[in-house]
PDB file of C-alpha atoms and ligand atoms in Angstrom:
ATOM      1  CA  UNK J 271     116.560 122.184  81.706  1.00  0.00           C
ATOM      2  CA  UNK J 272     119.090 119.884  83.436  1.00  0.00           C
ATOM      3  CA  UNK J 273     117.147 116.598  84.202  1.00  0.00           C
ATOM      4  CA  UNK J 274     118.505 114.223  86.959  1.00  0.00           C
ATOM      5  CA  UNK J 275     116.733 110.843  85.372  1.00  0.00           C
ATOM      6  CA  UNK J 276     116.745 107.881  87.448  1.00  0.00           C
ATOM      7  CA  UNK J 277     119.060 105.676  85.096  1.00  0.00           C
ATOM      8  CA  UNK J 278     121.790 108.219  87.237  1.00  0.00           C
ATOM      9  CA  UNK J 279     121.001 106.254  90.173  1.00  0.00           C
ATOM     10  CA  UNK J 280     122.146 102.543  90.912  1.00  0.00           C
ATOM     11  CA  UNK J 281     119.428 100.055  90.580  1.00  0.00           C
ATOM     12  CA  UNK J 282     120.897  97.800  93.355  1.00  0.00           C
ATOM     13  CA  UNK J 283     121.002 100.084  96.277  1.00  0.00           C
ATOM     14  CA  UNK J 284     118.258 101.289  98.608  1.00  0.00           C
ATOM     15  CA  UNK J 285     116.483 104.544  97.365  1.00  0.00           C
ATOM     16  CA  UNK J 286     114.427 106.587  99.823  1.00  0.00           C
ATOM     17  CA  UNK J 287     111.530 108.752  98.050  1.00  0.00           C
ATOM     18  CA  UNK J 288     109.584 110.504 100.596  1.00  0.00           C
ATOM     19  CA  UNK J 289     105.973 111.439  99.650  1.00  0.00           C
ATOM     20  CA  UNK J 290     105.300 115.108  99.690  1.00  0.00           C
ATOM     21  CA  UNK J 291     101.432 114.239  99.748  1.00  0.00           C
ATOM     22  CA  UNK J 292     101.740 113.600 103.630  1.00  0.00           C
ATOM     23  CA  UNK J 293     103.924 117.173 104.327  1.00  0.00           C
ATOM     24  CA  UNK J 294     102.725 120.193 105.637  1.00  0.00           C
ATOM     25  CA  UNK J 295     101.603 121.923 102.487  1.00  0.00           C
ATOM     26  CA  UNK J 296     101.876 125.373 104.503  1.00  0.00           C
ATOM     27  CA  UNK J 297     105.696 124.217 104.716  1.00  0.00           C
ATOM     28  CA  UNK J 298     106.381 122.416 101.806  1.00  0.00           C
ATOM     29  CA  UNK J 299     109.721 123.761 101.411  1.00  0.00           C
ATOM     30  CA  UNK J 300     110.787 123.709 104.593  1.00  0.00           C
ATOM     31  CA  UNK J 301     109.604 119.912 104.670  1.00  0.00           C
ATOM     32  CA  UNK J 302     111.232 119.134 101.476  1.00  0.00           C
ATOM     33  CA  UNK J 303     114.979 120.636 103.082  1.00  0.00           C
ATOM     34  CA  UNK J 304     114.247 118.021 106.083  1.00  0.00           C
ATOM     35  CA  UNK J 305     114.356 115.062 103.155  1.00  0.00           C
ATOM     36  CA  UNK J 306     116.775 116.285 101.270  1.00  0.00           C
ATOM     37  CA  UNK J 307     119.108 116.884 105.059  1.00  0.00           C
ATOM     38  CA  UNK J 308     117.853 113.052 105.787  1.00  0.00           C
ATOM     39  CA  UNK J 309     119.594 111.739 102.784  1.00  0.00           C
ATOM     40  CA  UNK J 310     116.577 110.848 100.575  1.00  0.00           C
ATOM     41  CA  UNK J 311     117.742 110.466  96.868  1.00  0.00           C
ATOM     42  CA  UNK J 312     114.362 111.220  95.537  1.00  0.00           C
ATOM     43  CA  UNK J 313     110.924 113.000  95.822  1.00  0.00           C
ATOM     44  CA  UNK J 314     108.104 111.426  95.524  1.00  0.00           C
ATOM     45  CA  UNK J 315     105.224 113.414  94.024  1.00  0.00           C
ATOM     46  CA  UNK J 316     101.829 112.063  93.845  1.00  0.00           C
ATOM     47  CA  UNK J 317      99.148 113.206  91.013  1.00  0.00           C
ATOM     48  CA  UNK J 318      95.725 113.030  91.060  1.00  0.00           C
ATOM     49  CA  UNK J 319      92.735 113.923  88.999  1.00  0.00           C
ATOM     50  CA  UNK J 320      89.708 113.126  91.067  1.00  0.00           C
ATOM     51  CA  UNK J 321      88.816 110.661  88.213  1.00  0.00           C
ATOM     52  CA  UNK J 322      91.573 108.021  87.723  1.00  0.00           C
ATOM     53  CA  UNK J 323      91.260 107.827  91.776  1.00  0.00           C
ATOM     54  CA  UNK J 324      88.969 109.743  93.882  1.00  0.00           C
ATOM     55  CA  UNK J 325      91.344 112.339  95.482  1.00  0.00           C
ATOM     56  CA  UNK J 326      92.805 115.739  93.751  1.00  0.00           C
ATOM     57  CA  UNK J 327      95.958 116.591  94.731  1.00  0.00           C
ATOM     58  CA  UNK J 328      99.258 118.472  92.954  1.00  0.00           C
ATOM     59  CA  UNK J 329      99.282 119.797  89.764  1.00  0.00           C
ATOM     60  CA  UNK J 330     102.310 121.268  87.168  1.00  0.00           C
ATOM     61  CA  UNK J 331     102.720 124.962  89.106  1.00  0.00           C
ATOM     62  CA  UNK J 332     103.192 123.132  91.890  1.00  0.00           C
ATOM     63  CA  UNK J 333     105.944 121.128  90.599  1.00  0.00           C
ATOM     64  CA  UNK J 334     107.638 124.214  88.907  1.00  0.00           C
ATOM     65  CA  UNK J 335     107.221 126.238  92.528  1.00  0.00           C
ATOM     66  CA  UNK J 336     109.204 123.300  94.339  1.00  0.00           C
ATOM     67  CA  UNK J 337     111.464 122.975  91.658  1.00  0.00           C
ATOM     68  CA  UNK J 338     113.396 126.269  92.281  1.00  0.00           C
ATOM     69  CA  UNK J 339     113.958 124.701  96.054  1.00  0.00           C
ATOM     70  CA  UNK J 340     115.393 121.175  95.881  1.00  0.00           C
ATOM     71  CA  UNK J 341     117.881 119.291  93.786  1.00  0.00           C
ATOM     72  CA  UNK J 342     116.231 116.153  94.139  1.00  0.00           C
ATOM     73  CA  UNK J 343     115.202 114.450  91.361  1.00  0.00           C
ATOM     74  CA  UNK J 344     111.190 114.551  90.923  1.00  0.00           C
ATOM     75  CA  UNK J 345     109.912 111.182  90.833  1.00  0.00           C
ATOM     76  CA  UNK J 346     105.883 112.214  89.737  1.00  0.00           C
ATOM     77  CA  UNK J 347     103.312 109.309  89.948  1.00  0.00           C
ATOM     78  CA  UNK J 348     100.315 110.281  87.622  1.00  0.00           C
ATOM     79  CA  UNK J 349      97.209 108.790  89.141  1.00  0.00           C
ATOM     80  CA  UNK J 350      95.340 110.449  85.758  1.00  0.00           C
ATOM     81  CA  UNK J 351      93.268 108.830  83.469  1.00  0.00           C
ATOM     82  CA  UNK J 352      94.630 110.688  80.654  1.00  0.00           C
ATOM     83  CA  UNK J 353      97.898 111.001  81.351  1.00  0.00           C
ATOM     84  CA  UNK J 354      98.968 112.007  77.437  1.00  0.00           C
ATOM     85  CA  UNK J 355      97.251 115.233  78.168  1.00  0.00           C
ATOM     86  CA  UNK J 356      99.244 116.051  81.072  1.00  0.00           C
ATOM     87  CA  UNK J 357     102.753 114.925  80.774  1.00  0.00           C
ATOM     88  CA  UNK J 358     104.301 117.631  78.833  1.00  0.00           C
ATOM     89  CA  UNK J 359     103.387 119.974  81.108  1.00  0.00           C
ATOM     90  CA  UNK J 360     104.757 118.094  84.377  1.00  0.00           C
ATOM     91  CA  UNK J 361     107.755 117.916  82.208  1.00  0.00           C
ATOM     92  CA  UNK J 362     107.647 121.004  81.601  1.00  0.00           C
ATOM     93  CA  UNK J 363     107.691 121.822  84.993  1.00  0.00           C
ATOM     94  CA  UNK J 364     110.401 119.928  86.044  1.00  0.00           C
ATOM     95  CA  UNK J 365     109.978 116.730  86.520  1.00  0.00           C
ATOM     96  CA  UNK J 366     112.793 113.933  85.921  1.00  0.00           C
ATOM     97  CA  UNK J 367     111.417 110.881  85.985  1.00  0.00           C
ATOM     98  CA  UNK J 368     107.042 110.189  84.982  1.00  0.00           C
ATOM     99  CA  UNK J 369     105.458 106.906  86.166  1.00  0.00           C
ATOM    100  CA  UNK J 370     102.102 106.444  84.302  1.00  0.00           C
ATOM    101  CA  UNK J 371      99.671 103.826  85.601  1.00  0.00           C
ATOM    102  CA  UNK J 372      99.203 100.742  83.010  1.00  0.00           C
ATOM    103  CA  UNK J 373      95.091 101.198  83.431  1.00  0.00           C
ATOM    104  CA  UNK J 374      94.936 104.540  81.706  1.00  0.00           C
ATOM    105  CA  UNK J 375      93.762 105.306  79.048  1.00  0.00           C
ATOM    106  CA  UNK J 376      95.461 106.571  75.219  1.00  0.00           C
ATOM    107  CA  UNK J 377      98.922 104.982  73.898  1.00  0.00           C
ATOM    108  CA  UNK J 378     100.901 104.136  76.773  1.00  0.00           C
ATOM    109  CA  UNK J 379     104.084 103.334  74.889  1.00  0.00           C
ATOM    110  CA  UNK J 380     103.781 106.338  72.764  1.00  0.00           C
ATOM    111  CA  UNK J 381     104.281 108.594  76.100  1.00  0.00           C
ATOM    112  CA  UNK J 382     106.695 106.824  77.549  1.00  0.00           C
ATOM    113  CA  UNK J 383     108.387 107.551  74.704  1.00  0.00           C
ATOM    114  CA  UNK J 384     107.382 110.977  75.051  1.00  0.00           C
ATOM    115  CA  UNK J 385     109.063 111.385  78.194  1.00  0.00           C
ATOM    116  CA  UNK J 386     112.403 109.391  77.575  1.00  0.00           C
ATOM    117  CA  UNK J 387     112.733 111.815  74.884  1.00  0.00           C
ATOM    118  CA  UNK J 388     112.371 114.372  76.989  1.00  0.00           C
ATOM    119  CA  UNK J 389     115.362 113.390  78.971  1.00  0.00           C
ATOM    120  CA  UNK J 390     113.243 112.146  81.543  1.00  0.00           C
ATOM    121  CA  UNK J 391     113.194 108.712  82.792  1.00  0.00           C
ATOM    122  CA  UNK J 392     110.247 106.450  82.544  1.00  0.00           C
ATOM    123  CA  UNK J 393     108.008 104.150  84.626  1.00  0.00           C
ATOM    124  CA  UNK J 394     105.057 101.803  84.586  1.00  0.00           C
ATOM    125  CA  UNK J 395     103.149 100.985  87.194  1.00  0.00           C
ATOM    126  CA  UNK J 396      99.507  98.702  88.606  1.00  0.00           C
ATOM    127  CA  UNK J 397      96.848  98.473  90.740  1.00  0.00           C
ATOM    128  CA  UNK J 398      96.809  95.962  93.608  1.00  0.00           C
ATOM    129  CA  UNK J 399      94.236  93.999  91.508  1.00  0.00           C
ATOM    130  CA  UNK J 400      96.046  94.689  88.384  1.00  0.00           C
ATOM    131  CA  UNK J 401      98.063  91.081  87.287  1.00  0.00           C
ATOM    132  CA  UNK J 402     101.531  91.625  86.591  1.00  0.00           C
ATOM    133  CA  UNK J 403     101.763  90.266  82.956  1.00  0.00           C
ATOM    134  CA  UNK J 404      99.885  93.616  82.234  1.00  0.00           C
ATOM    135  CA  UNK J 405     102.933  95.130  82.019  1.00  0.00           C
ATOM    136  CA  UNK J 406     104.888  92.883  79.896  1.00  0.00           C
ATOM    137  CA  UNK J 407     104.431  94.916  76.244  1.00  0.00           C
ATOM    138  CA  UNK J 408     106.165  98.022  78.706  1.00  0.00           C
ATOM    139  CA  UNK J 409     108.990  96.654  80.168  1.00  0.00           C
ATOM    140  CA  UNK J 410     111.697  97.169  77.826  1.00  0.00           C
ATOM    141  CA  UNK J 411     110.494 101.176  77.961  1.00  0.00           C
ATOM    142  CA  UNK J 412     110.724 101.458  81.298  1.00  0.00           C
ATOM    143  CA  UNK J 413     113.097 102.536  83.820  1.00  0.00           C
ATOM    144  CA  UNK J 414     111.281 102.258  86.741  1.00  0.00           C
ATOM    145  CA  UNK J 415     108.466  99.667  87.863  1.00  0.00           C
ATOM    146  CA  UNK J 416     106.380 100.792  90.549  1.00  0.00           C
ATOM    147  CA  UNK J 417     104.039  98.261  92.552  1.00  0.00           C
ATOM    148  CA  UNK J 418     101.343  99.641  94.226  1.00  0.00           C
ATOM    149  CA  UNK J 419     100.868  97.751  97.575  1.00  0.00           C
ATOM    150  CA  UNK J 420      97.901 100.409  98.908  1.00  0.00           C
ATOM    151  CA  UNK J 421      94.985 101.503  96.088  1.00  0.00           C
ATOM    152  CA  UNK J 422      96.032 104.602  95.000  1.00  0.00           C
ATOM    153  CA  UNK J 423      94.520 108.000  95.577  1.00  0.00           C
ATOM    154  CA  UNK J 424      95.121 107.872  99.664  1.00  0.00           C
ATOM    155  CA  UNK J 425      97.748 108.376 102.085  1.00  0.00           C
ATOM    156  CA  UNK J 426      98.014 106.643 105.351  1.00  0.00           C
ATOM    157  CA  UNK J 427      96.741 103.194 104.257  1.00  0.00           C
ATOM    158  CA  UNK J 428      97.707  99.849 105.464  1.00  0.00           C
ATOM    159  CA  UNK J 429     100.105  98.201 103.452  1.00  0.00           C
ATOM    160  CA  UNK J 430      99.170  95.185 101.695  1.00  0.00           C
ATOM    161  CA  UNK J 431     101.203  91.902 102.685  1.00  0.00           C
ATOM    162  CA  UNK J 432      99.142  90.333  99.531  1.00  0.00           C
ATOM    163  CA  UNK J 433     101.405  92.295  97.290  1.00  0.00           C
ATOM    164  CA  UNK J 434     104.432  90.671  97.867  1.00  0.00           C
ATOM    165  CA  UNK J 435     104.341  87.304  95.784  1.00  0.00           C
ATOM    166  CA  UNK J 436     104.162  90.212  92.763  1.00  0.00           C
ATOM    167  CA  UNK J 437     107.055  92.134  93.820  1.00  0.00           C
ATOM    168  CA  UNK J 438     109.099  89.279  93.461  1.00  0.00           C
ATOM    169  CA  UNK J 439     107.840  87.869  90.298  1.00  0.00           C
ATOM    170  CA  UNK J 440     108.262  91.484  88.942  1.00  0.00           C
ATOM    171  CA  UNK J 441     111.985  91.391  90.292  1.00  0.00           C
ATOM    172  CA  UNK J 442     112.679  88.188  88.455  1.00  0.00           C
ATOM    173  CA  UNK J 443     111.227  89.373  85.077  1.00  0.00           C
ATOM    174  CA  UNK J 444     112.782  92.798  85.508  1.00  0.00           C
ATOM    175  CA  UNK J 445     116.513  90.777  85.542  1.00  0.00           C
ATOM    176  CA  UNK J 446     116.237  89.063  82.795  1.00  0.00           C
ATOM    177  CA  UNK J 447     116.016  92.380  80.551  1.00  0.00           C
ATOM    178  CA  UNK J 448     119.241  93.668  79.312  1.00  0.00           C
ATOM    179  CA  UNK J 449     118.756  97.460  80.715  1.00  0.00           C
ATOM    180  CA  UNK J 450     118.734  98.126  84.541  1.00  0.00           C
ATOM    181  CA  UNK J 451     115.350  99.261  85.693  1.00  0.00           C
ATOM    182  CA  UNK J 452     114.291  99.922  89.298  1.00  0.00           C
ATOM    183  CA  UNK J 453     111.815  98.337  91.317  1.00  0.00           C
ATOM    184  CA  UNK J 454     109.740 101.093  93.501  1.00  0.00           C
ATOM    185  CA  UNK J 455     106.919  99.830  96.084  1.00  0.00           C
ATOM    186  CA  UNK J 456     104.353 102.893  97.273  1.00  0.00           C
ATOM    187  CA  UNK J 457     101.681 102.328 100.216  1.00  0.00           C
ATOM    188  CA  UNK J 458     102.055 101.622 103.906  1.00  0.00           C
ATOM    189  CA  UNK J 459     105.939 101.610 103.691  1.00  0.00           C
ATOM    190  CA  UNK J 460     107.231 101.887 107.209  1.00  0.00           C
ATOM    191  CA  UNK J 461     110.339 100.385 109.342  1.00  0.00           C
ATOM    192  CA  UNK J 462     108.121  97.374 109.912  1.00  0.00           C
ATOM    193  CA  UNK J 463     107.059  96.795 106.086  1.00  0.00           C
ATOM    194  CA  UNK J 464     110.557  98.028 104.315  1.00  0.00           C
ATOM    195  CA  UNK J 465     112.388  95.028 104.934  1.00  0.00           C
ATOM    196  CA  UNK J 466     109.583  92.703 103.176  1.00  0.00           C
ATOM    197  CA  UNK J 467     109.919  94.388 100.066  1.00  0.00           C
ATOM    198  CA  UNK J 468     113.714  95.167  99.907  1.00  0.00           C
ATOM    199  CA  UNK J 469     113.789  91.506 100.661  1.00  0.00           C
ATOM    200  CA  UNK J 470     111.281  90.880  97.699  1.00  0.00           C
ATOM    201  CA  UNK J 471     113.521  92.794  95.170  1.00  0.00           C
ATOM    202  CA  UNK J 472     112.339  95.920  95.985  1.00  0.00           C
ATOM    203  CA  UNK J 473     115.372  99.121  95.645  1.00  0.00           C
ATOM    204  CA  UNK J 474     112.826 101.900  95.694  1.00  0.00           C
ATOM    205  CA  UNK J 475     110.992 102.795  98.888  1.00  0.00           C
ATOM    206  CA  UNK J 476     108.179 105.575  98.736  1.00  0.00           C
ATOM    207  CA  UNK J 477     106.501 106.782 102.112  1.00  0.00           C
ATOM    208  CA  UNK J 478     104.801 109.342 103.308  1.00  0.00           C
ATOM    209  CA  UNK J 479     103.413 109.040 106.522  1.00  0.00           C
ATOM    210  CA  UNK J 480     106.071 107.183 108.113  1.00  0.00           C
ATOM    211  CA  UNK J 481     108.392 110.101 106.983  1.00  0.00           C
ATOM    212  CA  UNK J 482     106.696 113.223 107.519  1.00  0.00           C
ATOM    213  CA  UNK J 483     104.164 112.422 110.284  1.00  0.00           C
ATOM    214  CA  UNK J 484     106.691 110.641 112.330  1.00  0.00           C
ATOM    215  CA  UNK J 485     107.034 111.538 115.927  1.00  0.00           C
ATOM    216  CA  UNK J 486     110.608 110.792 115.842  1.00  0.00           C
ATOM    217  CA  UNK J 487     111.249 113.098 113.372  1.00  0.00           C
ATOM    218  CA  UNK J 488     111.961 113.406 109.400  1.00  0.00           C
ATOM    219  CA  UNK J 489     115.675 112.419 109.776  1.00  0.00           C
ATOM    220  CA  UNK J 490     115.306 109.344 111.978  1.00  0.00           C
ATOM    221  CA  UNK J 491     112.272 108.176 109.574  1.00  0.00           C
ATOM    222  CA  UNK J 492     114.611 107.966 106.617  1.00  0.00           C
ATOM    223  CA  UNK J 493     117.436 106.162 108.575  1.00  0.00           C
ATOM    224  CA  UNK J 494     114.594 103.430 110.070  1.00  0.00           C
ATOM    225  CA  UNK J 495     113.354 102.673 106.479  1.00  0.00           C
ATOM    226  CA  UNK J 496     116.228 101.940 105.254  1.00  0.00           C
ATOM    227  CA  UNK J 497     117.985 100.161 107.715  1.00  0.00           C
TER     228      UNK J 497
HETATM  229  C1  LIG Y 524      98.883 106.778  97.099  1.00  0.00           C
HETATM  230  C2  LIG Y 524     100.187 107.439  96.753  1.00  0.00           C
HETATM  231  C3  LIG Y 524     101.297 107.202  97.725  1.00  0.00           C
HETATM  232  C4  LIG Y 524     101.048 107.701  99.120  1.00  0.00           C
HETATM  233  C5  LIG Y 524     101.915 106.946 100.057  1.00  0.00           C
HETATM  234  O1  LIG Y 524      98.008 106.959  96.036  1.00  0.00           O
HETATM  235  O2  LIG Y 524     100.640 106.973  95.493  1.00  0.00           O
HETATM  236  O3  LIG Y 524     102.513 107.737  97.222  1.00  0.00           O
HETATM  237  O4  LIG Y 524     101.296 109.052  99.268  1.00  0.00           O
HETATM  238  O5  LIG Y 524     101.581 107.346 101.339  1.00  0.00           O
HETATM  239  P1  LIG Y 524     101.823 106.448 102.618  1.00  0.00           P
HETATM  240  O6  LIG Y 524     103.309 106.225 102.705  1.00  0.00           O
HETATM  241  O7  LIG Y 524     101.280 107.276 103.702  1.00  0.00           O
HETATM  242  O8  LIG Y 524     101.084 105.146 102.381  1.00  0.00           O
HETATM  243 ZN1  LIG Y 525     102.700 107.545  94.758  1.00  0.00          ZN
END
């Protein structure tokens, strides 16, 4: 399978990843052409078990439905408590880049080997209340770090401004490695809240809401986040 991993894509410019948990499922191709017309360089595709977080939401056929309609690269967010159990299959599927979350459970660095070997890139990510440091034994087999700035399992939360002090720190640390990786923020990402995180370090911008239930439109969404 051709993979389109995220170490294809420059870490210092702006990526938009809209969140196909807030689309029309009825129209989920026809909503994932509007993203893909906008200019987004990535989808954003958000896992759940009803366990790790108390939502279900997309699972692998899913994944290898949409995958016969977009060229985006498929950046999948496993919200799973076990996410050794599941990542073959998402990869499988179709996915190009996994983020696992560092709170679940089974050997972490074991599957992100896993999925670099795959072809696949790889990402970390943490809980609002989850220190940054946690990451630290991760970093150099990571791609991608994701900060959480909503708790995960829900779209259409507020974004939280007490985030942002961790963005940064993670931007600093994530420099002084010898391997580009990116810096994604997910939760409450809008035109208003963007700018704080790009300015924070941030390169990767996930949103849902403000993409697919905008009144202005999916097109217009994409250009206000990023501008
Ligand atoms: C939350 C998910 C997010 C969510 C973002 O658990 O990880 O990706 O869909 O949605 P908005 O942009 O609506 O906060
Ligand atoms: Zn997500």
């Amino acid at each position: 399978m051709q993979r389109r991993p995220l170490t294809a894509l420059p870490a210092d410019k702006v990526l938009v990843a809209p969140s196909i948990l807030a689309a029309d499922f009825g129209r989920l191709a026809e909503e994932i052409s509007g993203v893909e017309a906008a200019g987004a360089e990535l989808l954003h595709i958000d896992v759940m078990d009803g366990h790790f977080v108390p939502n279900l939401s997309i699972g692998p056929p899913v994944v290898q439905s949409i995958r016969t309609v977009s060229a985006l690269p498929f950046d999948v967010h496993l919200m799973l408590a076990d996410p050794g159990r599941y990542a073959e299959a998402f990869i499988a599927a179709g996915a190009d880049h996994i983020t696992i979350h560092v709170e679940s459970e089974g050997d972490l660095a074991a599957i992100l080997e896993q999925i670099r070997s795959s072809g696949c890139s790889s990402g970390i990510t943490l809980r609002p209340g989850t220190p940054a440091s946690a990451l630290d034994p991760y970093l150099n087999l990571v791609d991608m770090v994701l900060v959480m700035t909503v708790e995960p399992g829900f779209g259409g939360q507020s974004f939280m401004a007490d985030q942002i002090p961790k963005i940064r720190h993670i931007a600093r640390a994530l420099e002084e490695l010898d391997h580009p990786v990116h810096l994604e923020v997910d939760g409450g990402l809008d035109a208003q809240t963007a700018p704080l995180v790009v300015e924070a370090g941030a390169n990767v911008l996930v949103a849902g809401s403000s993409v697919f239930r905008n009144p202005a439109g999916i097109s217009e969404a994409v250009r206000r986040l990023r501008s």
